Amino acid sequence: MSNLVCDNLKIHNNELYFADRSTKELASKYKTPLYVMDENTLRQNCRKYTESLKKYFGNGAKALFASKACSFKRMYEIVSSENMGVDVVSVGELYTALKAGVNPEDMYFHSNSKTDEDIEYAISKNIGYFVIDNIEELDAINRYAGKKGIKQKALIRITPGIDTHTYEAVNTGKVDSKFGFPIETGAGEFITGEAIKRENVDLKGFHCHVGSQLFDSDVFVRSADTMLNFVSDMKNKFNFETEILDLGGGYGVRYVESDPYIDIEDNIRQVAEFYKKKCSSLGIKEPSVRMEPGRSIVADAGLTLYTANTVKIIDGYKNYVAVDGGMCDNPRFALYGSAYTVIAADKAEEKCDFPCSLVGRCCESGDILQENVMLPSSIKRGDLIAVLTTGAYNYSMSSNYNRIPKLPVVMLDGNDDYIAVKRETLDDIIRNDV
Ligand code: LLP
């Protein structure tokens, strides 16, 4: 019997159930490979943030969905119906959110490398906020906002100099990060002074994001501590009153049994308690808080279903189970060595005594979904395999490598199920070829 990492998973009659739905039925109705998402879990995850931010920080606080974690129209509809704003990092995400009916006022445009076209486009669509990452961008925003005759609201991305214990690709709070302005070097103070001087920029406050898949329980307290000291310094230096402080995203999720569980509500309570005390000891007005979770909103709301194609036993060496998807729908093991829990969804109660590598169908050895997986020794072509907790950074990072069509996303809603993203066709694959 396999280990289950999320509350919405059950095993019944030798089969894996997701959100109380038979994975075999879903696979036969929609075919594999398939992303499945559980709308109920998604909404509960949103409410964890919206309700606890309101409860502990007050009505002005707002949760933003970091939509890079999972970006398609239906996702934006769901998160905005849950009263979350959205963090977008490209005009592609911005456009998708607009098409889903998200109010541009509730959008925050990140990215460390926005082009003039990006900036002009976002301003023409009345984006609520830019999160300024560099001086070139500050000048471009000032210029285009001036052209339009408005004062564009903005936050400045600050690098607080906090090293988190996560993998390097997502560790973003250190002084030498490509993102933002470090406090330590004086760059944070310099850009604040510059932004205040720009006629068409309305500086509302500051942003930081120190990393992703974080489990250190004090990481937001440490960020708040450093950022509030900075807020106070900016008040003393420029008499600048910070209205908004965005503490970023990053809470970790459970991919495997050994991952810890974070009580997000309780963590937010602790951050708020610290925040209030700190503001009062610094004698500053409490800036209204933003948090921008991505992974912890969508990860456990998703899983991927595959069909086994090949079982290859290389005697004395290694066993492989190859499925009908791969790094094209989930590049996270190939990129970061990320751990996942794998289950034979149609043999979920059988003893797992067959060690193997779960690999994909792409033409390279690095196309591995997971190493050291234990599956039942009866595993064979046609069996259904589930990779759990794939709701975050799987669909959004998927590719057409080897011209493999992208998977559909099927959303479960109680007894209902519906297609949120269609499966790509072969014609979709050549759509832009001339
Ligand atoms: N805010 C900012 C400015 C960010 O850069 C990120 C993530 C978030 C919020 C959301 O962080 P989360 O709550 O999802 O941890 N592709 C990598 C993750 C990259 C994260 C990038 N930034 C992965 O698959 O693990």
Tab-separated table of C-alpha atoms and ligand atoms in Angstrom:
chain	number	residue	atom	x	y	z
A	1	MET	CA	0.000	0.000	0.000
A	2	SER	CA	1.294	3.445	-0.915
A	3	ASN	CA	1.551	6.545	1.200
A	4	LEU	CA	-0.833	9.399	0.568
A	5	VAL	CA	0.297	12.962	1.085
A	6	CYS	CA	-2.918	14.955	0.689
A	7	ASP	CA	-6.315	14.935	2.377
A	8	ASN	CA	-8.223	14.673	-0.902
A	9	LEU	CA	-6.782	11.234	-1.755
A	10	LYS	CA	-8.246	7.877	-0.774
A	11	ILE	CA	-7.739	4.267	-1.633
A	12	HIS	CA	-10.792	2.113	-2.061
A	13	ASN	CA	-11.146	-1.324	-3.691
A	14	ASN	CA	-7.523	-1.326	-4.847
A	15	GLU	CA	-8.022	2.000	-6.625
A	16	LEU	CA	-6.923	5.589	-6.038
A	17	TYR	CA	-9.712	8.136	-5.554
A	18	PHE	CA	-9.079	11.856	-5.937
A	19	ALA	CA	-11.643	14.221	-4.436
A	20	ASP	CA	-13.845	11.127	-4.041
A	21	ARG	CA	-13.706	10.430	-7.756
A	22	SER	CA	-12.508	7.228	-9.373
A	23	THR	CA	-9.221	7.853	-11.175
A	24	LYS	CA	-9.959	4.889	-13.477
A	25	GLU	CA	-13.215	6.488	-14.599
A	26	LEU	CA	-11.551	9.860	-15.149
A	27	ALA	CA	-8.783	8.225	-17.175
A	28	SER	CA	-11.220	6.309	-19.305
A	29	LYS	CA	-13.437	9.367	-19.880
A	30	TYR	CA	-10.663	11.862	-20.707
A	31	LYS	CA	-7.738	9.562	-21.677
A	32	THR	CA	-4.212	9.905	-20.347
A	33	PRO	CA	-1.900	11.668	-19.821
A	34	LEU	CA	-4.175	13.990	-17.913
A	35	TYR	CA	-3.974	16.740	-15.326
A	36	VAL	CA	-6.841	16.558	-12.863
A	37	MET	CA	-7.650	19.397	-10.472
A	38	ASP	CA	-9.916	19.488	-7.483
A	39	GLU	CA	-11.803	22.784	-7.360
A	40	ASN	CA	-12.926	22.285	-3.811
A	41	THR	CA	-9.360	21.971	-2.484
A	42	LEU	CA	-8.348	24.920	-4.626
A	43	ARG	CA	-11.031	27.095	-3.089
A	44	GLN	CA	-10.235	25.908	0.430
A	45	ASN	CA	-6.593	26.800	-0.126
A	46	CYS	CA	-7.577	30.297	-1.291
A	47	ARG	CA	-9.769	30.761	1.787
A	48	LYS	CA	-6.955	29.748	4.132
A	49	TYR	CA	-5.187	32.900	2.988
A	50	THR	CA	-8.091	35.310	2.453
A	51	GLU	CA	-9.709	34.482	5.791
A	52	SER	CA	-6.605	34.391	7.945
A	53	LEU	CA	-5.143	37.545	6.410
A	54	LYS	CA	-8.376	39.372	7.148
A	55	LYS	CA	-8.674	37.859	10.615
A	56	TYR	CA	-5.133	38.599	11.777
A	57	PHE	CA	-4.034	41.599	9.693
A	58	GLY	CA	-7.393	43.333	9.224
A	59	ASN	CA	-9.576	44.210	6.259
A	60	GLY	CA	-6.903	46.026	4.274
A	61	ALA	CA	-4.814	42.863	3.835
A	62	LYS	CA	-5.073	40.983	0.565
A	63	ALA	CA	-3.889	37.676	-0.848
A	64	LEU	CA	-2.632	37.604	-4.427
A	65	PHE	CA	-2.359	34.381	-6.405
A	66	ALA	CA	1.131	34.008	-7.906
A	67	SER	CA	-0.282	32.822	-11.176
A	68	LYS	CA	3.029	31.524	-12.566
A	69	ALA	CA	2.215	28.413	-10.500
A	70	CYS	CA	-0.760	27.586	-12.708
A	71	SER	CA	-2.061	29.961	-15.311
A	72	PHE	CA	-5.157	29.446	-17.444
A	73	LYS	CA	-8.441	31.292	-17.708
A	74	ARG	CA	-10.515	29.119	-15.394
A	75	MET	CA	-7.847	29.339	-12.707
A	76	TYR	CA	-8.033	33.152	-12.743
A	77	GLU	CA	-11.839	32.986	-12.581
A	78	ILE	CA	-11.675	30.745	-9.526
A	79	VAL	CA	-9.086	32.738	-7.583
A	80	SER	CA	-10.718	36.066	-8.317
A	81	SER	CA	-14.122	34.708	-7.285
A	82	GLU	CA	-12.361	33.880	-4.008
A	83	ASN	CA	-11.402	37.556	-3.618
A	84	MET	CA	-7.749	37.123	-4.397
A	85	GLY	CA	-5.786	39.525	-6.555
A	86	VAL	CA	-3.223	38.134	-8.987
A	87	ASP	CA	0.506	38.401	-9.474
A	88	VAL	CA	1.417	38.274	-13.164
A	89	VAL	CA	4.930	38.143	-14.589
A	90	SER	CA	4.335	38.536	-18.303
A	91	VAL	CA	1.844	40.025	-20.703
A	92	GLY	CA	0.817	36.434	-21.442
A	93	GLU	CA	-0.353	35.969	-17.866
A	94	LEU	CA	-1.810	39.464	-17.838
A	95	TYR	CA	-3.744	38.834	-21.042
A	96	THR	CA	-5.078	35.479	-19.774
A	97	ALA	CA	-6.216	37.104	-16.526
A	98	LEU	CA	-7.926	39.945	-18.404
A	99	LYS	CA	-9.692	37.447	-20.649
A	100	ALA	CA	-10.878	35.641	-17.526
A	101	GLY	CA	-12.444	38.890	-16.330
A	102	VAL	CA	-10.003	39.741	-13.539
A	103	ASN	CA	-10.174	43.415	-12.606
A	104	PRO	CA	-6.822	44.938	-13.726
A	105	GLU	CA	-6.830	47.012	-10.544
A	106	ASP	CA	-6.229	43.740	-8.662
A	107	MET	CA	-3.186	42.791	-10.740
A	108	TYR	CA	0.448	43.201	-9.735
A	109	PHE	CA	2.985	43.020	-12.530
A	110	HIS	CA	6.277	41.410	-11.423
A	111	SER	CA	9.263	40.245	-13.521
A	112	ASN	CA	12.879	41.363	-13.435
A	113	SER	CA	12.998	42.090	-17.148
A	114	LYS	CA	9.961	43.912	-18.459
A	115	THR	CA	10.252	45.336	-21.943
A	116	ASP	CA	8.943	48.760	-22.950
A	117	GLU	CA	6.179	46.940	-24.830
A	118	ASP	CA	5.200	45.022	-21.673
A	119	ILE	CA	5.042	48.240	-19.692
A	120	GLU	CA	3.094	50.173	-22.304
A	121	TYR	CA	0.637	47.290	-22.724
A	122	ALA	CA	0.041	46.886	-18.979
A	123	ILE	CA	-0.491	50.624	-18.538
A	124	SER	CA	-2.890	50.708	-21.492
A	125	LYS	CA	-4.887	47.950	-19.736
A	126	ASN	CA	-5.014	49.946	-16.478
A	127	ILE	CA	-2.929	47.501	-14.449
A	128	GLY	CA	-3.243	48.193	-10.732
A	129	TYR	CA	0.391	47.923	-9.689
A	130	PHE	CA	3.852	47.376	-11.055
A	131	VAL	CA	6.429	45.754	-8.827
A	132	ILE	CA	9.539	47.640	-9.877
A	133	ASP	CA	12.686	45.569	-10.154
A	134	ASN	CA	15.230	47.919	-11.720
A	135	ILE	CA	15.814	51.566	-12.555
A	136	GLU	CA	15.331	51.179	-16.305
A	137	GLU	CA	11.858	49.925	-15.612
A	138	LEU	CA	11.099	52.778	-13.211
A	139	ASP	CA	11.980	55.236	-15.954
A	140	ALA	CA	9.930	53.416	-18.580
A	141	ILE	CA	6.885	53.286	-16.298
A	142	ASN	CA	7.259	56.971	-15.568
A	143	ARG	CA	7.485	57.717	-19.293
A	144	TYR	CA	4.454	55.678	-20.411
A	145	ALA	CA	2.340	56.756	-17.446
A	146	GLY	CA	3.262	60.349	-18.347
A	147	LYS	CA	2.154	59.766	-21.933
A	148	LYS	CA	-1.184	58.566	-20.659
A	149	GLY	CA	-1.407	61.417	-18.153
A	150	ILE	CA	-1.679	59.200	-15.065
A	151	LYS	CA	0.263	58.476	-11.924
A	152	GLN	CA	0.986	54.734	-12.000
A	153	LYS	CA	0.838	52.885	-8.695
A	154	ALA	CA	3.905	50.803	-7.928
A	155	LEU	CA	5.799	48.855	-5.292
A	156	ILE	CA	9.561	48.405	-5.236
A	157	ARG	CA	11.019	44.906	-4.996
A	158	ILE	CA	13.517	44.809	-2.176
A	159	THR	CA	16.016	42.015	-1.524
A	160	PRO	CA	16.083	41.648	2.240
A	161	GLY	CA	19.250	39.521	2.358
A	162	ILE	CA	17.558	36.433	3.759
A	163	ASP	CA	18.950	33.047	2.803
A	164	THR	CA	16.240	30.395	2.877
A	165	HIS	CA	16.864	26.684	3.057
A	166	THR	CA	15.477	25.687	-0.295
A	167	TYR	CA	16.914	24.686	-3.630
A	168	GLU	CA	19.059	27.288	-5.369
A	169	ALA	CA	16.804	27.917	-8.396
A	170	VAL	CA	14.084	29.335	-6.144
A	171	ASN	CA	16.208	31.035	-3.496
A	172	THR	CA	15.549	34.714	-4.207
A	173	GLY	CA	16.060	36.695	-1.028
A	174	LYS	CA	19.858	36.786	-1.014
A	175	VAL	CA	21.794	39.987	-1.709
A	176	ASP	CA	23.251	38.616	-4.961
A	177	SER	CA	19.832	37.647	-6.397
A	178	LYS	CA	18.919	38.782	-9.908
A	179	PHE	CA	15.670	40.102	-8.437
A	180	GLY	CA	15.099	43.433	-6.750
A	181	PHE	CA	17.216	45.962	-4.908
A	182	PRO	CA	19.316	44.851	-1.945
A	183	ILE	CA	19.022	46.785	1.287
A	184	GLU	CA	22.588	45.978	2.289
A	185	THR	CA	24.263	47.796	-0.618
A	186	GLY	CA	22.112	50.913	-0.298
A	187	ALA	CA	20.353	50.173	-3.599
A	188	GLY	CA	16.957	49.872	-1.883
A	189	GLU	CA	17.270	53.331	-0.388
A	190	PHE	CA	18.579	54.814	-3.626
A	191	ILE	CA	15.685	53.539	-5.764
A	192	THR	CA	13.132	54.656	-3.185
A	193	GLY	CA	14.482	58.189	-3.424
A	194	GLU	CA	14.364	57.991	-7.213
A	195	ALA	CA	10.816	56.610	-7.328
A	196	ILE	CA	9.512	59.323	-5.044
A	197	LYS	CA	10.952	61.915	-7.449
A	198	ARG	CA	9.272	60.473	-10.565
A	199	GLU	CA	6.237	62.580	-11.407
A	200	ASN	CA	4.149	59.839	-12.929
A	201	VAL	CA	4.880	57.098	-10.431
A	202	ASP	CA	2.817	56.756	-7.285
A	203	LEU	CA	4.993	54.716	-4.951
A	204	LYS	CA	2.760	52.755	-2.587
A	205	GLY	CA	5.308	50.601	-0.822
A	206	PHE	CA	7.588	47.612	-1.009
A	207	HIS	CA	7.683	43.966	-1.956
A	208	CYS	CA	9.935	41.042	-1.161
A	209	HIS	CA	9.891	37.346	-1.950
A	210	VAL	CA	12.638	35.267	-0.436
A	211	GLY	CA	12.065	31.833	-1.944
A	212	SER	CA	9.744	28.970	-2.693
A	213	GLN	CA	8.964	25.577	-1.118
A	214	LEU	CA	9.928	27.011	2.283
A	215	PHE	CA	9.432	25.152	5.519
A	216	ASP	CA	11.300	27.354	8.017
A	217	SER	CA	8.405	28.473	10.197
A	218	ASP	CA	9.947	31.882	10.937
A	219	VAL	CA	10.745	32.925	7.382
A	220	PHE	CA	7.912	35.456	7.051
A	221	VAL	CA	8.666	36.865	10.488
A	222	ARG	CA	12.285	37.371	9.436
A	223	SER	CA	11.206	39.003	6.179
A	224	ALA	CA	8.723	41.237	8.008
A	225	ASP	CA	11.373	42.199	10.548
A	226	THR	CA	13.883	43.293	7.903
A	227	MET	CA	11.281	44.943	5.679
A	228	LEU	CA	9.673	46.912	8.520
A	229	ASN	CA	13.088	48.205	9.577
A	230	PHE	CA	13.498	49.351	5.978
A	231	VAL	CA	10.030	50.933	5.975
A	232	SER	CA	10.979	52.831	9.106
A	233	ASP	CA	14.306	53.927	7.591
A	234	MET	CA	12.509	55.227	4.493
A	235	LYS	CA	10.164	57.181	6.728
A	236	ASN	CA	13.092	58.735	8.552
A	237	LYS	CA	15.095	59.383	5.412
A	238	PHE	CA	12.411	60.616	2.977
A	239	ASN	CA	9.374	61.049	5.200
A	240	PHE	CA	7.889	58.342	2.982
A	241	GLU	CA	4.787	56.634	4.374
A	242	THR	CA	4.575	52.993	3.204
A	243	GLU	CA	0.961	52.064	2.482
A	244	ILE	CA	1.504	48.516	1.223
A	245	LEU	CA	3.994	45.840	2.221
A	246	ASP	CA	3.974	42.664	0.127
A	247	LEU	CA	5.734	39.772	1.863
A	248	GLY	CA	5.697	37.484	-1.188
A	249	GLY	CA	4.845	33.793	-1.373
A	250	GLY	CA	6.738	30.615	-0.688
A	251	TYR	CA	5.040	28.300	1.810
A	252	GLY	CA	6.099	24.706	1.134
A	253	VAL	CA	3.753	21.862	0.302
A	254	ARG	CA	3.953	18.130	0.910
A	255	TYR	CA	5.142	16.160	-2.091
A	256	VAL	CA	6.246	13.122	-0.095
A	257	GLU	CA	5.486	11.700	3.333
A	258	SER	CA	8.702	13.049	4.824
A	259	ASP	CA	7.841	16.665	3.922
A	260	PRO	CA	6.650	18.578	6.975
A	261	TYR	CA	3.150	19.978	7.240
A	262	ILE	CA	2.788	23.751	7.601
A	263	ASP	CA	-0.227	25.189	9.339
A	264	ILE	CA	-0.589	28.284	7.157
A	265	GLU	CA	-3.364	29.886	9.218
A	266	ASP	CA	-1.330	29.592	12.379
A	267	ASN	CA	1.798	30.825	10.666
A	268	ILE	CA	-0.062	33.907	9.410
A	269	ARG	CA	-1.318	34.491	12.948
A	270	GLN	CA	2.266	34.451	14.228
A	271	VAL	CA	3.471	36.790	11.476
A	272	ALA	CA	0.630	39.231	12.228
A	273	GLU	CA	1.371	39.198	15.942
A	274	PHE	CA	5.003	40.008	15.275
A	275	TYR	CA	4.089	42.607	12.638
A	276	LYS	CA	1.841	44.599	14.915
A	277	LYS	CA	4.354	44.609	17.763
A	278	LYS	CA	7.179	45.588	15.448
A	279	CYS	CA	5.248	48.490	13.886
A	280	SER	CA	4.310	49.785	17.269
A	281	SER	CA	7.886	49.542	18.575
A	282	LEU	CA	9.154	51.386	15.484
A	283	GLY	CA	6.379	53.957	15.839
A	284	ILE	CA	5.202	53.499	12.246
A	285	LYS	CA	1.730	53.118	10.764
A	286	GLU	CA	1.034	49.472	9.851
A	287	PRO	CA	1.368	49.068	6.092
A	288	SER	CA	-1.446	47.032	4.577
A	289	VAL	CA	-0.161	43.513	3.939
A	290	ARG	CA	-0.089	41.453	0.759
A	291	MET	CA	0.939	37.817	0.472
A	292	GLU	CA	1.309	36.094	-2.862
A	293	PRO	CA	1.155	32.318	-2.615
A	294	GLY	CA	1.314	30.174	-5.727
A	295	ARG	CA	2.332	26.597	-4.942
A	296	SER	CA	0.308	26.282	-1.729
A	297	ILE	CA	-2.865	27.333	-3.576
A	298	VAL	CA	-2.672	24.793	-6.374
A	299	ALA	CA	-0.193	21.985	-5.647
A	300	ASP	CA	-2.356	19.549	-3.692
A	301	ALA	CA	-5.364	20.460	-5.837
A	302	GLY	CA	-3.737	18.603	-8.722
A	303	LEU	CA	-2.487	15.220	-9.813
A	304	THR	CA	-1.377	13.723	-13.109
A	305	LEU	CA	-2.651	10.443	-14.507
A	306	TYR	CA	-0.505	8.447	-16.899
A	307	THR	CA	-0.732	5.067	-18.547
A	308	ALA	CA	2.254	2.733	-18.301
A	309	ASN	CA	3.653	1.906	-21.730
A	310	THR	CA	6.754	-0.119	-21.055
A	311	VAL	CA	8.296	-2.025	-18.206
A	312	LYS	CA	11.983	-2.559	-18.862
A	313	ILE	CA	14.074	-4.711	-16.560
A	314	ILE	CA	17.817	-4.457	-17.067
A	315	ASP	CA	18.930	-7.467	-15.085
A	316	GLY	CA	21.429	-6.678	-12.390
A	317	TYR	CA	21.131	-2.949	-13.056
A	318	LYS	CA	17.917	-1.045	-13.083
A	319	ASN	CA	14.198	-1.176	-13.883
A	320	TYR	CA	12.226	1.390	-15.816
A	321	VAL	CA	8.529	2.082	-16.091
A	322	ALA	CA	7.916	4.440	-19.001
A	323	VAL	CA	4.617	6.337	-19.212
A	324	ASP	CA	2.744	8.239	-21.914
A	325	GLY	CA	3.876	11.662	-20.593
A	326	GLY	CA	7.155	12.913	-19.165
A	327	MET	CA	9.335	15.987	-18.759
A	328	CYS	CA	7.157	17.775	-21.309
A	329	ASP	CA	4.280	17.839	-18.784
A	330	ASN	CA	6.423	17.808	-15.629
A	331	PRO	CA	10.025	19.053	-15.946
A	332	ARG	CA	10.505	19.499	-12.201
A	333	PHE	CA	12.557	16.363	-11.530
A	334	ALA	CA	14.742	17.062	-14.540
A	335	LEU	CA	15.255	20.665	-13.433
A	336	TYR	CA	15.404	20.487	-9.655
A	337	GLY	CA	15.423	16.801	-8.712
A	338	SER	CA	12.025	17.381	-7.107
A	339	ALA	CA	10.463	14.559	-5.139
A	340	TYR	CA	6.979	13.246	-5.929
A	341	THR	CA	4.807	10.427	-4.664
A	342	VAL	CA	3.904	7.896	-7.332
A	343	ILE	CA	1.047	5.387	-7.070
A	344	ALA	CA	-0.217	2.607	-9.303
A	345	ALA	CA	-3.735	4.039	-9.315
A	346	ASP	CA	-5.438	0.827	-10.435
A	347	LYS	CA	-3.380	-1.396	-8.109
A	348	ALA	CA	-3.281	0.886	-5.137
A	349	GLU	CA	-3.514	-1.800	-2.473
A	350	GLU	CA	-0.964	-4.158	-3.961
A	351	LYS	CA	2.389	-4.601	-2.289
A	352	CYS	CA	4.984	-2.260	-3.795
A	353	ASP	CA	8.064	-4.424	-4.211
A	354	PHE	CA	9.299	-3.409	-7.656
A	355	PRO	CA	11.926	-0.654	-7.519
A	356	CYS	CA	12.077	1.413	-10.691
A	357	SER	CA	12.643	4.780	-12.295
A	358	LEU	CA	9.470	6.372	-13.588
A	359	VAL	CA	10.435	7.865	-16.930
A	360	GLY	CA	8.746	9.679	-19.770
A	361	ARG	CA	8.494	9.322	-23.503
A	362	CYS	CA	10.852	12.146	-24.502
A	363	CYS	CA	13.982	11.398	-26.412
A	364	GLU	CA	16.587	11.942	-23.724
A	365	SER	CA	17.851	10.088	-20.686
A	366	GLY	CA	17.137	13.075	-18.451
A	367	ASP	CA	13.421	12.608	-19.042
A	368	ILE	CA	12.778	11.228	-15.582
A	369	LEU	CA	9.646	11.874	-13.554
A	370	GLN	CA	10.961	10.210	-10.425
A	371	GLU	CA	13.802	7.933	-9.336
A	372	ASN	CA	13.629	5.141	-6.746
A	373	VAL	CA	9.914	4.565	-7.078
A	374	MET	CA	8.331	1.434	-5.611
A	375	LEU	CA	5.477	-0.029	-7.646
A	376	PRO	CA	3.731	-3.416	-7.549
A	377	SER	CA	5.732	-6.079	-9.397
A	378	SER	CA	2.631	-6.831	-11.488
A	379	ILE	CA	2.925	-3.406	-13.145
A	380	LYS	CA	2.492	-3.692	-16.908
A	381	ARG	CA	1.498	-1.834	-20.064
A	382	GLY	CA	-1.956	-0.317	-19.698
A	383	ASP	CA	-1.784	0.217	-15.926
A	384	LEU	CA	-2.788	3.586	-14.562
A	385	ILE	CA	-0.129	5.579	-12.728
A	386	ALA	CA	-0.733	8.703	-10.674
A	387	VAL	CA	1.878	11.288	-9.775
A	388	LEU	CA	0.526	13.258	-6.824
A	389	THR	CA	0.666	16.963	-5.951
A	390	THR	CA	1.298	18.169	-9.491
A	391	GLY	CA	-1.037	21.198	-9.413
A	392	ALA	CA	1.814	23.723	-9.147
A	393	TYR	CA	4.437	24.468	-11.787
A	394	ASN	CA	3.547	21.455	-13.940
A	395	TYR	CA	0.973	22.718	-16.424
A	396	SER	CA	2.572	26.183	-16.325
A	397	MET	CA	6.053	24.806	-17.062
A	398	SER	CA	4.976	22.237	-19.628
A	399	SER	CA	6.395	22.306	-23.138
A	400	ASN	CA	5.930	20.817	-26.571
A	401	TYR	CA	9.339	19.150	-26.525
A	402	ASN	CA	9.403	16.398	-29.146
A	403	ARG	CA	6.201	17.984	-30.484
A	404	ILE	CA	4.165	16.257	-27.843
A	405	PRO	CA	0.759	17.911	-27.465
A	406	LYS	CA	0.073	19.499	-24.073
A	407	LEU	CA	-2.263	17.742	-21.673
A	408	PRO	CA	-5.761	18.875	-20.870
A	409	VAL	CA	-6.759	20.039	-17.404
A	410	VAL	CA	-9.926	18.478	-16.074
A	411	MET	CA	-11.509	20.176	-13.094
A	412	LEU	CA	-13.522	18.229	-10.527
A	413	ASP	CA	-16.369	19.990	-8.830
A	414	GLY	CA	-18.280	17.706	-6.476
A	415	ASN	CA	-19.889	15.079	-8.700
A	416	ASP	CA	-19.258	17.197	-11.769
A	417	ASP	CA	-16.179	17.305	-13.939
A	418	TYR	CA	-15.368	19.682	-16.748
A	419	ILE	CA	-12.550	20.551	-19.104
A	420	ALA	CA	-10.746	23.732	-18.018
A	421	VAL	CA	-8.027	23.417	-20.675
A	422	LYS	CA	-8.487	21.301	-23.794
A	423	ARG	CA	-5.978	18.670	-24.896
A	424	GLU	CA	-3.783	20.029	-27.675
A	425	THR	CA	-4.322	18.444	-31.046
A	426	LEU	CA	-1.741	17.663	-33.710
A	427	ASP	CA	-3.059	20.670	-35.605
A	428	ASP	CA	-2.378	22.855	-32.564
A	429	ILE	CA	1.191	21.648	-32.749
A	430	ILE	CA	1.683	23.048	-36.270
A	431	ARG	CA	-0.589	26.079	-35.846
A	432	ASN	CA	2.205	28.628	-36.173
A	433	ASP	CA	4.300	26.785	-38.721
A	434	VAL	CA	4.277	28.529	-42.086
B	1	LLP	N1	5.968	35.946	-5.611
B	1	LLP	C1	7.058	36.007	-6.359
B	1	LLP	C2	7.649	37.310	-6.664
B	1	LLP	C3	7.634	34.830	-6.883
B	1	LLP	O1	8.719	34.905	-7.608
B	1	LLP	C4	7.038	33.588	-6.593
B	1	LLP	C5	7.585	32.349	-7.137
B	1	LLP	C6	5.872	33.568	-5.808
B	1	LLP	C7	5.369	34.768	-5.317
B	1	LLP	C8	5.152	32.302	-5.472
B	1	LLP	O2	5.908	31.432	-4.715
B	1	LLP	P1	5.251	30.049	-4.223
B	1	LLP	O3	4.175	30.380	-3.238
B	1	LLP	O4	4.703	29.374	-5.413
B	1	LLP	O5	6.371	29.308	-3.625
B	1	LLP	N2	9.367	26.693	-10.937
B	1	LLP	C9	9.752	26.490	-9.560
B	1	LLP	C10	9.147	27.549	-8.655
B	1	LLP	C11	9.541	28.930	-9.052
B	1	LLP	C12	9.001	29.953	-8.098
B	1	LLP	C13	9.154	31.309	-8.681
B	1	LLP	N3	8.606	32.345	-7.905
B	1	LLP	C14	9.298	25.099	-9.114
B	1	LLP	O6	8.703	24.378	-9.921
B	1	LLP	O7	9.561	24.692	-7.983
